[in-house]
Amino acid sequence: MQGRKRDQEKLVTHFQLSSRIPKDNFYRRLKGTLDLTFLYEYTKDCYGSTGNPSIDPIVFFKFMLIGYLENITSDRKLIEHCSMRLDMLYFLGYNIDESLPWHSTLSRTRQLYPEALFELLFDKVFSLCVANNMVAGRRVAIDSAPVKANASMETLLEKQPQRPGPKLLSQAEDQNGPVDSIPKLSPRQAASVITAADHQLRRLAKRQQNLQSAPTTLGASNEKAQLLSNKTHYSPTDPDARISIKPGKARKLNYNCSLAVDTAEGVISHVQADFADGRDSQSLPDITLKLRQRLAHNELRLEEILADTGYSNGSNYALLEGWNI
C-alpha cells in the first residue's frame, strides 16, 4: 500500500537530542572528546560581578569552532545554521526548545577576549592532537594565502603628510631638555600619515604612469582603474588592511595568512596573520620560532620545513641552518 506522511505539526513535550543523534556523528564524538572547562578560569577576569549573565565562554568558542569547520564567516549565518542542526545543538549544549544567542553577542564577545586566549585554546587543541598520535612534529609544510579584509577599495583615503605638533614653551625645554615636537600617533592615526620617502613616491608615480600607458596591461587605462598604493592610501575602517595584488587579479584589501601543517595527519601546527604587502620570506623566522616553541612544549622537535621559493632568501637559510633545520 502506498504510504502517505501526514504533514501536521504538533507540540513535542518530551524530546532528547542524544536519542536522535547517531553514536558516530562527528559533533557527538567531538563533544565527548573536547574538554573546555579550563576556559572558565582564564576568562573570569573579562567579566564583572554584577549585571546579566553573558554567553557561556565554552559555548562561544564552540560556535567559533563550528564556524571554522563549516566555513561560515558570518555570525548571523552561523546562528541560523546551528539552529537547524540537531547535532550542533547537542554539541553546544542547547535543547531544541532553547533560543540560541543573538548574532551580535558573538561579535561583541570576540572583541572582549584577548588574543592570548585564542592562542591558548589553539595550544590546548594541538596538545590533544599530539596526545592522540596525530602529530609527528618532524616535518611541516608552510604556505600562505591572501585573506580578504572587511573593507572596500572604494573607501580608501589619501594619506596626508606628517605635520609637527605645536611647539612647547621654551621654558619647558630649558627645564626638561629637548622635547620631540611631533606627538605620538595612535595606530589608526599612524596609518593615515605618509611615511614613504620622496624618491619612493616619485618612483611609484612613474610606475603607475607606465602601467596606464602600456597597451598590454588590461584595465589599467580605464578611468576607473584604482592603481593605488599602500604608500599613498589607507583604509579608514581597517587601517591594518593592505592593498595586494595577484597576477591576473584585481587589487584588493587583504591580509596574508600563513599556515604550518604537520605532514603526518594534516594537523595545523601554526597560524599567523601578517600585513598583505609583506613578503613570505619576512614572516618565516617568526613562524619557525613560534612553531619550534609549540612543538618543544609537547616534547617534539622540528627537523624539516617544506615551503615554496617565496619563503627563501639568504638570511632565512642561515637562520634555519643555525637551528639545525
mmCIF file of C-alpha atoms in Angstrom:
data_model
loop_
_atom_site.group_PDB
_atom_site.id
_atom_site.type_symbol
_atom_site.label_atom_id
_atom_site.label_comp_id
_atom_site.label_asym_id
_atom_site.label_seq_id
_atom_site.Cartn_x
_atom_site.Cartn_y
_atom_site.Cartn_z
ATOM 1 C CA MET A 1 0.000 0.000 0.000
ATOM 2 C CA GLN A 2 1.266 3.459 -0.849
ATOM 3 C CA GLY A 3 2.351 5.340 2.228
ATOM 4 C CA ARG A 4 1.412 8.953 2.873
ATOM 5 C CA LYS A 5 3.003 11.093 5.577
ATOM 6 C CA ARG A 6 0.642 13.398 7.417
ATOM 7 C CA ASP A 7 2.233 16.845 7.347
ATOM 8 C CA GLN A 8 0.783 18.131 10.581
ATOM 9 C CA GLU A 9 2.944 19.913 13.150
ATOM 10 C CA LYS A 10 2.390 19.068 16.794
ATOM 11 C CA LEU A 11 3.890 20.146 20.075
ATOM 12 C CA VAL A 12 6.660 17.837 21.279
ATOM 13 C CA THR A 13 6.804 17.712 25.064
ATOM 14 C CA HIS A 14 9.448 15.001 25.572
ATOM 15 C CA PHE A 15 12.457 15.014 23.269
ATOM 16 C CA GLN A 16 16.091 14.107 23.886
ATOM 17 C CA LEU A 17 18.668 15.163 21.320
ATOM 18 C CA SER A 18 21.034 12.399 22.401
ATOM 19 C CA SER A 19 18.496 9.772 21.296
ATOM 20 C CA ARG A 20 18.285 11.279 17.783
ATOM 21 C CA ILE A 21 21.986 11.710 17.030
ATOM 22 C CA PRO A 22 23.994 8.683 15.828
ATOM 23 C CA LYS A 23 26.815 7.459 18.023
ATOM 24 C CA ASP A 24 29.378 8.010 15.253
ATOM 25 C CA ASN A 25 28.256 11.587 14.499
ATOM 26 C CA PHE A 26 31.264 13.933 14.331
ATOM 27 C CA TYR A 27 29.917 16.606 16.689
ATOM 28 C CA ARG A 28 28.758 13.982 19.182
ATOM 29 C CA ARG A 29 32.227 12.454 19.231
ATOM 30 C CA LEU A 30 33.801 15.908 19.490
ATOM 31 C CA LYS A 31 31.580 16.793 22.443
ATOM 32 C CA GLY A 32 32.838 13.719 24.301
ATOM 33 C CA THR A 33 36.485 14.429 23.467
ATOM 34 C CA LEU A 34 36.939 18.202 23.775
ATOM 35 C CA ASP A 35 37.087 19.441 27.376
ATOM 36 C CA LEU A 36 36.965 23.257 27.501
ATOM 37 C CA THR A 37 36.189 23.756 31.191
ATOM 38 C CA PHE A 38 39.573 25.479 31.663
ATOM 39 C CA LEU A 39 38.102 28.492 29.838
ATOM 40 C CA TYR A 40 36.070 29.487 32.898
ATOM 41 C CA GLU A 41 39.258 30.201 34.832
ATOM 42 C CA TYR A 42 41.004 32.047 32.001
ATOM 43 C CA THR A 43 38.019 34.268 31.148
ATOM 44 C CA LYS A 44 36.803 35.258 34.623
ATOM 45 C CA ASP A 45 38.873 38.481 34.601
ATOM 46 C CA CYS A 46 36.979 39.655 31.496
ATOM 47 C CA TYR A 47 33.703 39.949 33.419
ATOM 48 C CA GLY A 48 32.372 41.919 36.358
ATOM 49 C CA SER A 49 30.454 40.652 39.367
ATOM 50 C CA THR A 50 27.105 42.310 38.562
ATOM 51 C CA GLY A 51 24.771 42.554 35.599
ATOM 52 C CA ASN A 52 23.112 39.983 33.366
ATOM 53 C CA PRO A 53 24.939 36.699 32.709
ATOM 54 C CA SER A 54 26.924 36.623 29.487
ATOM 55 C CA ILE A 55 27.120 33.864 26.921
ATOM 56 C CA ASP A 56 28.932 30.837 28.306
ATOM 57 C CA PRO A 57 32.623 31.069 27.244
ATOM 58 C CA ILE A 58 32.602 27.405 26.268
ATOM 59 C CA VAL A 59 29.521 27.937 24.096
ATOM 60 C CA PHE A 60 31.161 30.924 22.402
ATOM 61 C CA PHE A 61 34.303 29.012 21.463
ATOM 62 C CA LYS A 62 32.223 26.057 20.279
ATOM 63 C CA PHE A 63 30.422 28.468 17.960
ATOM 64 C CA MET A 64 33.810 29.662 16.657
ATOM 65 C CA LEU A 65 34.898 26.066 16.109
ATOM 66 C CA ILE A 66 31.716 25.234 14.186
ATOM 67 C CA GLY A 67 32.192 28.346 12.046
ATOM 68 C CA TYR A 68 35.677 27.179 11.108
ATOM 69 C CA LEU A 69 34.671 23.577 10.435
ATOM 70 C CA GLU A 70 31.632 24.593 8.361
ATOM 71 C CA ASN A 71 33.446 27.509 6.630
ATOM 72 C CA ILE A 72 30.913 30.079 7.858
ATOM 73 C CA THR A 73 32.325 33.584 8.328
ATOM 74 C CA SER A 74 29.081 35.433 9.127
ATOM 75 C CA ASP A 75 27.874 35.327 12.739
ATOM 76 C CA ARG A 76 24.289 35.766 11.575
ATOM 77 C CA LYS A 77 24.519 32.777 9.220
ATOM 78 C CA LEU A 78 26.339 30.757 11.864
ATOM 79 C CA ILE A 79 23.435 31.135 14.307
ATOM 80 C CA GLU A 80 20.921 30.275 11.581
ATOM 81 C CA HIS A 81 22.914 27.215 10.533
ATOM 82 C CA CYS A 82 23.285 25.865 14.070
ATOM 83 C CA SER A 83 19.590 26.360 14.815
ATOM 84 C CA MET A 84 18.725 23.871 12.034
ATOM 85 C CA ARG A 85 21.207 21.143 13.018
ATOM 86 C CA LEU A 86 20.360 18.779 15.855
ATOM 87 C CA ASP A 87 23.930 17.546 16.202
ATOM 88 C CA MET A 88 25.246 21.107 16.537
ATOM 89 C CA LEU A 89 22.617 21.958 19.158
ATOM 90 C CA TYR A 90 23.720 18.880 21.085
ATOM 91 C CA PHE A 91 27.384 19.893 20.744
ATOM 92 C CA LEU A 92 26.591 23.400 22.009
ATOM 93 C CA GLY A 93 24.533 22.072 24.940
ATOM 94 C CA TYR A 94 21.211 23.599 23.827
ATOM 95 C CA ASN A 95 17.850 21.864 23.849
ATOM 96 C CA ILE A 96 15.553 22.021 20.860
ATOM 97 C CA ASP A 97 13.215 24.475 22.605
ATOM 98 C CA GLU A 98 16.009 26.882 23.662
ATOM 99 C CA SER A 99 16.814 30.025 21.701
ATOM 100 C CA LEU A 100 20.385 30.484 20.564
ATOM 101 C CA PRO A 101 22.263 33.711 21.395
ATOM 102 C CA TRP A 102 21.776 36.769 19.206
ATOM 103 C CA HIS A 103 24.407 37.002 16.472
ATOM 104 C CA SER A 104 25.695 40.342 17.772
ATOM 105 C CA THR A 105 26.561 38.627 21.063
ATOM 106 C CA LEU A 106 29.189 36.594 19.236
ATOM 107 C CA SER A 107 30.666 39.728 17.684
ATOM 108 C CA ARG A 108 30.895 41.567 20.993
ATOM 109 C CA THR A 109 32.354 38.571 22.821
ATOM 110 C CA ARG A 110 35.007 38.113 20.136
ATOM 111 C CA GLN A 111 36.159 41.680 20.769
ATOM 112 C CA LEU A 112 36.071 41.149 24.537
ATOM 113 C CA TYR A 113 38.561 38.289 24.700
ATOM 114 C CA PRO A 114 42.295 38.962 24.248
ATOM 115 C CA GLU A 115 44.347 37.383 21.500
ATOM 116 C CA ALA A 116 46.280 35.317 24.049
ATOM 117 C CA LEU A 117 43.093 33.441 24.968
ATOM 118 C CA PHE A 118 42.548 32.276 21.390
ATOM 119 C CA GLU A 119 46.185 31.159 21.217
ATOM 120 C CA LEU A 120 45.752 29.254 24.479
ATOM 121 C CA LEU A 121 42.782 27.363 23.050
ATOM 122 C CA PHE A 122 44.793 26.574 19.909
ATOM 123 C CA ASP A 123 47.612 25.174 22.064
ATOM 124 C CA LYS A 124 45.162 23.043 24.065
ATOM 125 C CA VAL A 125 43.628 21.526 20.936
ATOM 126 C CA PHE A 126 47.078 20.965 19.445
ATOM 127 C CA SER A 127 48.155 19.136 22.622
ATOM 128 C CA LEU A 128 45.105 16.873 22.296
ATOM 129 C CA CYS A 129 46.169 16.021 18.753
ATOM 130 C CA VAL A 130 49.681 15.220 19.991
ATOM 131 C CA ALA A 131 48.283 13.021 22.772
ATOM 132 C CA ASN A 132 46.277 11.058 20.184
ATOM 133 C CA ASN A 133 49.360 10.471 17.966
ATOM 134 C CA MET A 134 48.129 12.761 15.197
ATOM 135 C CA VAL A 135 51.264 14.934 15.136
ATOM 136 C CA ALA A 136 54.770 13.760 14.306
ATOM 137 C CA GLY A 137 56.382 17.188 14.550
ATOM 138 C CA ARG A 138 59.403 16.279 12.445
ATOM 139 C CA ARG A 139 58.265 17.743 9.110
ATOM 140 C CA VAL A 140 55.866 20.638 8.417
ATOM 141 C CA ALA A 141 54.666 22.274 5.204
ATOM 142 C CA ILE A 142 54.230 26.061 5.184
ATOM 143 C CA ASP A 143 52.251 28.129 2.707
ATOM 144 C CA SER A 144 50.333 31.395 2.646
ATOM 145 C CA ALA A 145 47.173 32.790 1.067
ATOM 146 C CA PRO A 146 45.540 36.232 0.964
ATOM 147 C CA VAL A 147 42.515 36.682 3.221
ATOM 148 C CA LYS A 148 40.066 39.377 2.180
ATOM 149 C CA ALA A 149 39.749 42.206 4.691
ATOM 150 C CA ASN A 150 36.363 43.527 5.744
ATOM 151 C CA ALA A 151 36.983 46.795 3.899
ATOM 152 C CA SER A 152 36.368 48.156 0.413
ATOM 153 C CA MET A 153 38.737 49.746 -2.071
ATOM 154 C CA GLU A 154 36.050 52.362 -2.676
ATOM 155 C CA THR A 155 36.510 53.788 0.818
ATOM 156 C CA LEU A 156 40.276 54.336 0.641
ATOM 157 C CA LEU A 157 41.520 57.753 1.645
ATOM 158 C CA GLU A 158 44.712 59.526 0.674
ATOM 159 C CA LYS A 159 47.416 59.770 3.293
ATOM 160 C CA GLN A 160 48.486 63.196 4.466
ATOM 161 C CA PRO A 161 51.992 64.495 5.175
ATOM 162 C CA GLN A 162 53.015 64.327 8.778
ATOM 163 C CA ARG A 163 52.829 67.722 10.386
ATOM 164 C CA PRO A 164 54.710 68.700 13.544
ATOM 165 C CA GLY A 165 52.653 69.467 16.602
ATOM 166 C CA PRO A 166 52.611 72.771 18.480
ATOM 167 C CA LYS A 167 55.976 73.875 19.796
ATOM 168 C CA LEU A 168 56.296 73.618 23.543
ATOM 169 C CA LEU A 169 57.271 76.541 25.719
ATOM 170 C CA SER A 170 60.957 77.314 25.695
ATOM 171 C CA GLN A 171 60.903 77.296 29.491
ATOM 172 C CA ALA A 172 59.821 73.654 29.494
ATOM 173 C CA GLU A 173 62.629 72.814 27.049
ATOM 174 C CA ASP A 174 65.159 74.522 29.288
ATOM 175 C CA GLN A 175 63.996 72.510 32.312
ATOM 176 C CA ASN A 176 63.497 69.121 30.722
ATOM 177 C CA GLY A 177 65.855 69.186 27.752
ATOM 178 C CA PRO A 178 64.916 68.815 24.086
ATOM 179 C CA VAL A 179 61.354 67.609 23.547
ATOM 180 C CA ASP A 180 60.102 65.906 20.408
ATOM 181 C CA SER A 181 57.604 68.288 18.837
ATOM 182 C CA ILE A 182 55.818 65.506 16.905
ATOM 183 C CA PRO A 183 53.235 63.818 19.161
ATOM 184 C CA LYS A 184 52.886 60.058 19.208
ATOM 185 C CA LEU A 185 50.096 58.813 16.992
ATOM 186 C CA SER A 186 47.650 56.006 17.626
ATOM 187 C CA PRO A 187 47.774 53.039 15.200
ATOM 188 C CA ARG A 188 44.699 54.373 13.392
ATOM 189 C CA GLN A 189 46.206 57.863 13.091
ATOM 190 C CA ALA A 190 49.596 56.498 12.059
ATOM 191 C CA ALA A 191 48.015 54.679 9.115
ATOM 192 C CA SER A 192 46.819 57.997 7.681
ATOM 193 C CA VAL A 193 50.305 59.571 7.621
ATOM 194 C CA ILE A 194 52.723 59.336 4.672
ATOM 195 C CA THR A 195 55.893 57.565 5.805
ATOM 196 C CA ALA A 196 57.437 56.840 2.390
ATOM 197 C CA ALA A 197 60.406 58.933 1.243
ATOM 198 C CA ASP A 198 60.015 61.414 -1.612
ATOM 199 C CA HIS A 199 62.077 59.320 -4.016
ATOM 200 C CA GLN A 200 59.810 56.305 -3.344
ATOM 201 C CA LEU A 201 56.715 58.363 -4.102
ATOM 202 C CA ARG A 202 58.236 59.651 -7.351
ATOM 203 C CA ARG A 203 59.145 56.113 -8.388
ATOM 204 C CA LEU A 204 55.616 54.950 -7.579
ATOM 205 C CA ALA A 205 54.025 57.737 -9.639
ATOM 206 C CA LYS A 206 56.276 56.876 -12.588
ATOM 207 C CA ARG A 207 55.389 53.186 -12.361
ATOM 208 C CA GLN A 208 51.647 53.886 -12.266
ATOM 209 C CA GLN A 209 52.013 56.172 -15.275
ATOM 210 C CA ASN A 210 53.786 53.403 -17.191
ATOM 211 C CA LEU A 211 51.032 50.923 -16.302
ATOM 212 C CA GLN A 212 48.321 53.241 -17.592
ATOM 213 C CA SER A 213 50.149 53.855 -20.871
ATOM 214 C CA ALA A 214 51.185 50.243 -21.521
ATOM 215 C CA PRO A 215 48.876 48.594 -24.105
ATOM 216 C CA THR A 216 49.446 45.115 -22.656
ATOM 217 C CA THR A 217 48.162 45.974 -19.175
ATOM 218 C CA LEU A 218 44.485 45.013 -19.160
ATOM 219 C CA GLY A 219 42.203 47.515 -17.439
ATOM 220 C CA ALA A 220 44.970 49.860 -16.322
ATOM 221 C CA SER A 221 43.988 52.540 -18.819
ATOM 222 C CA ASN A 222 40.371 52.554 -17.650
ATOM 223 C CA GLU A 223 39.435 55.825 -15.984
ATOM 224 C CA LYS A 224 38.006 53.881 -13.020
ATOM 225 C CA ALA A 225 41.126 51.756 -12.566
ATOM 226 C CA GLN A 226 42.365 52.013 -8.977
ATOM 227 C CA LEU A 227 46.146 51.982 -9.289
ATOM 228 C CA LEU A 228 46.546 52.819 -5.626
ATOM 229 C CA SER A 229 49.408 52.031 -3.272
ATOM 230 C CA ASN A 230 49.834 51.426 0.440
ATOM 231 C CA LYS A 231 52.362 54.251 0.447
ATOM 232 C CA THR A 232 49.731 56.821 -0.513
ATOM 233 C CA HIS A 233 46.339 55.423 0.592
ATOM 234 C CA TYR A 234 44.826 53.688 3.618
ATOM 235 C CA SER A 235 41.518 52.230 4.770
ATOM 236 C CA PRO A 236 39.811 54.323 7.489
ATOM 237 C CA THR A 237 37.657 51.360 8.574
ATOM 238 C CA ASP A 238 40.515 48.838 8.768
ATOM 239 C CA PRO A 239 43.920 50.556 8.985
ATOM 240 C CA ASP A 240 45.743 47.206 9.199
ATOM 241 C CA ALA A 241 44.413 46.050 5.811
ATOM 242 C CA ARG A 242 46.835 46.359 2.927
ATOM 243 C CA ILE A 243 46.407 46.580 -0.848
ATOM 244 C CA SER A 244 47.734 43.468 -2.524
ATOM 245 C CA ILE A 245 47.514 42.009 -5.995
ATOM 246 C CA LYS A 246 47.954 38.581 -7.523
ATOM 247 C CA PRO A 247 48.844 38.093 -11.200
ATOM 248 C CA GLY A 248 45.686 38.309 -13.276
ATOM 249 C CA LYS A 249 43.535 39.522 -10.380
ATOM 250 C CA ALA A 250 42.287 42.934 -9.263
ATOM 251 C CA ARG A 251 43.759 44.896 -6.375
ATOM 252 C CA LYS A 252 42.057 44.111 -3.070
ATOM 253 C CA LEU A 253 42.433 44.921 0.596
ATOM 254 C CA ASN A 254 43.793 41.755 2.180
ATOM 255 C CA TYR A 255 45.711 40.160 4.983
ATOM 256 C CA ASN A 256 48.329 37.477 4.453
ATOM 257 C CA CYS A 257 47.603 34.232 6.308
ATOM 258 C CA SER A 258 50.364 31.630 6.740
ATOM 259 C CA LEU A 259 49.671 28.040 7.766
ATOM 260 C CA ALA A 260 52.103 25.416 9.021
ATOM 261 C CA VAL A 261 50.711 21.902 8.609
ATOM 262 C CA ASP A 262 52.199 18.745 10.077
ATOM 263 C CA THR A 263 52.621 16.264 7.235
ATOM 264 C CA ALA A 264 51.782 13.179 9.345
ATOM 265 C CA GLU A 265 47.989 13.661 9.560
ATOM 266 C CA GLY A 266 47.474 17.176 8.180
ATOM 267 C CA VAL A 267 47.089 18.834 11.596
ATOM 268 C CA ILE A 268 47.567 22.621 11.552
ATOM 269 C CA SER A 269 50.549 23.394 13.771
ATOM 270 C CA HIS A 270 50.615 27.179 13.497
ATOM 271 C CA VAL A 271 48.523 30.014 12.058
ATOM 272 C CA GLN A 272 49.777 33.548 11.570
ATOM 273 C CA ALA A 273 48.332 36.681 10.010
ATOM 274 C CA ASP A 274 50.597 39.405 8.606
ATOM 275 C CA PHE A 275 50.279 42.534 6.526
ATOM 276 C CA ALA A 276 49.436 41.686 2.924
ATOM 277 C CA ASP A 277 52.171 43.912 1.475
ATOM 278 C CA GLY A 278 54.987 41.922 3.097
ATOM 279 C CA ARG A 279 56.964 39.049 1.611
ATOM 280 C CA ASP A 280 56.559 35.456 2.735
ATOM 281 C CA SER A 281 60.279 35.325 3.452
ATOM 282 C CA GLN A 282 59.878 38.106 6.034
ATOM 283 C CA SER A 283 57.376 36.097 8.082
ATOM 284 C CA LEU A 284 59.264 32.771 8.005
ATOM 285 C CA PRO A 285 61.582 33.464 11.015
ATOM 286 C CA ASP A 286 58.660 34.360 13.289
ATOM 287 C CA ILE A 287 56.616 31.377 12.087
ATOM 288 C CA THR A 288 59.500 28.978 12.660
ATOM 289 C CA LEU A 289 60.318 30.354 16.106
ATOM 290 C CA LYS A 290 56.741 30.053 17.403
ATOM 291 C CA LEU A 291 56.349 26.653 15.777
ATOM 292 C CA ARG A 292 59.513 25.322 17.431
ATOM 293 C CA GLN A 293 58.320 26.618 20.804
ATOM 294 C CA ARG A 294 54.922 24.919 20.438
ATOM 295 C CA LEU A 295 56.495 21.631 19.400
ATOM 296 C CA ALA A 296 59.090 21.791 22.183
ATOM 297 C CA HIS A 297 56.287 22.303 24.721
ATOM 298 C CA ASN A 298 54.858 18.990 23.510
ATOM 299 C CA GLU A 299 58.310 17.306 23.529
ATOM 300 C CA LEU A 300 58.606 17.295 19.742
ATOM 301 C CA ARG A 301 61.421 18.600 17.567
ATOM 302 C CA LEU A 302 61.172 20.255 14.167
ATOM 303 C CA GLU A 303 63.669 18.865 11.658
ATOM 304 C CA GLU A 304 62.390 19.755 8.201
ATOM 305 C CA ILE A 305 60.349 22.562 6.596
ATOM 306 C CA LEU A 306 58.671 22.337 3.186
ATOM 307 C CA ALA A 307 57.947 25.702 1.532
ATOM 308 C CA ASP A 308 57.949 27.329 -1.903
ATOM 309 C CA THR A 309 60.504 29.811 -3.211
ATOM 310 C CA GLY A 310 58.589 32.765 -1.761
ATOM 311 C CA TYR A 311 59.978 31.896 1.670
ATOM 312 C CA SER A 312 63.607 31.550 0.598
ATOM 313 C CA ASN A 313 66.381 34.107 0.982
ATOM 314 C CA GLY A 314 69.943 34.095 2.244
ATOM 315 C CA SER A 315 69.206 35.156 5.813
ATOM 316 C CA ASN A 316 66.494 32.503 6.210
ATOM 317 C CA TYR A 317 68.870 29.775 5.025
ATOM 318 C CA ALA A 318 71.423 30.892 7.602
ATOM 319 C CA LEU A 319 68.787 31.088 10.340
ATOM 320 C CA LEU A 320 67.380 27.616 9.688
ATOM 321 C CA GLU A 321 70.881 26.180 9.477
ATOM 322 C CA GLY A 322 71.631 27.671 12.887
ATOM 323 C CA TRP A 323 68.526 25.936 14.247
ATOM 324 C CA ASN A 324 69.608 22.630 12.602
ATOM 325 C CA ILE A 325 66.541 22.573 10.340
#
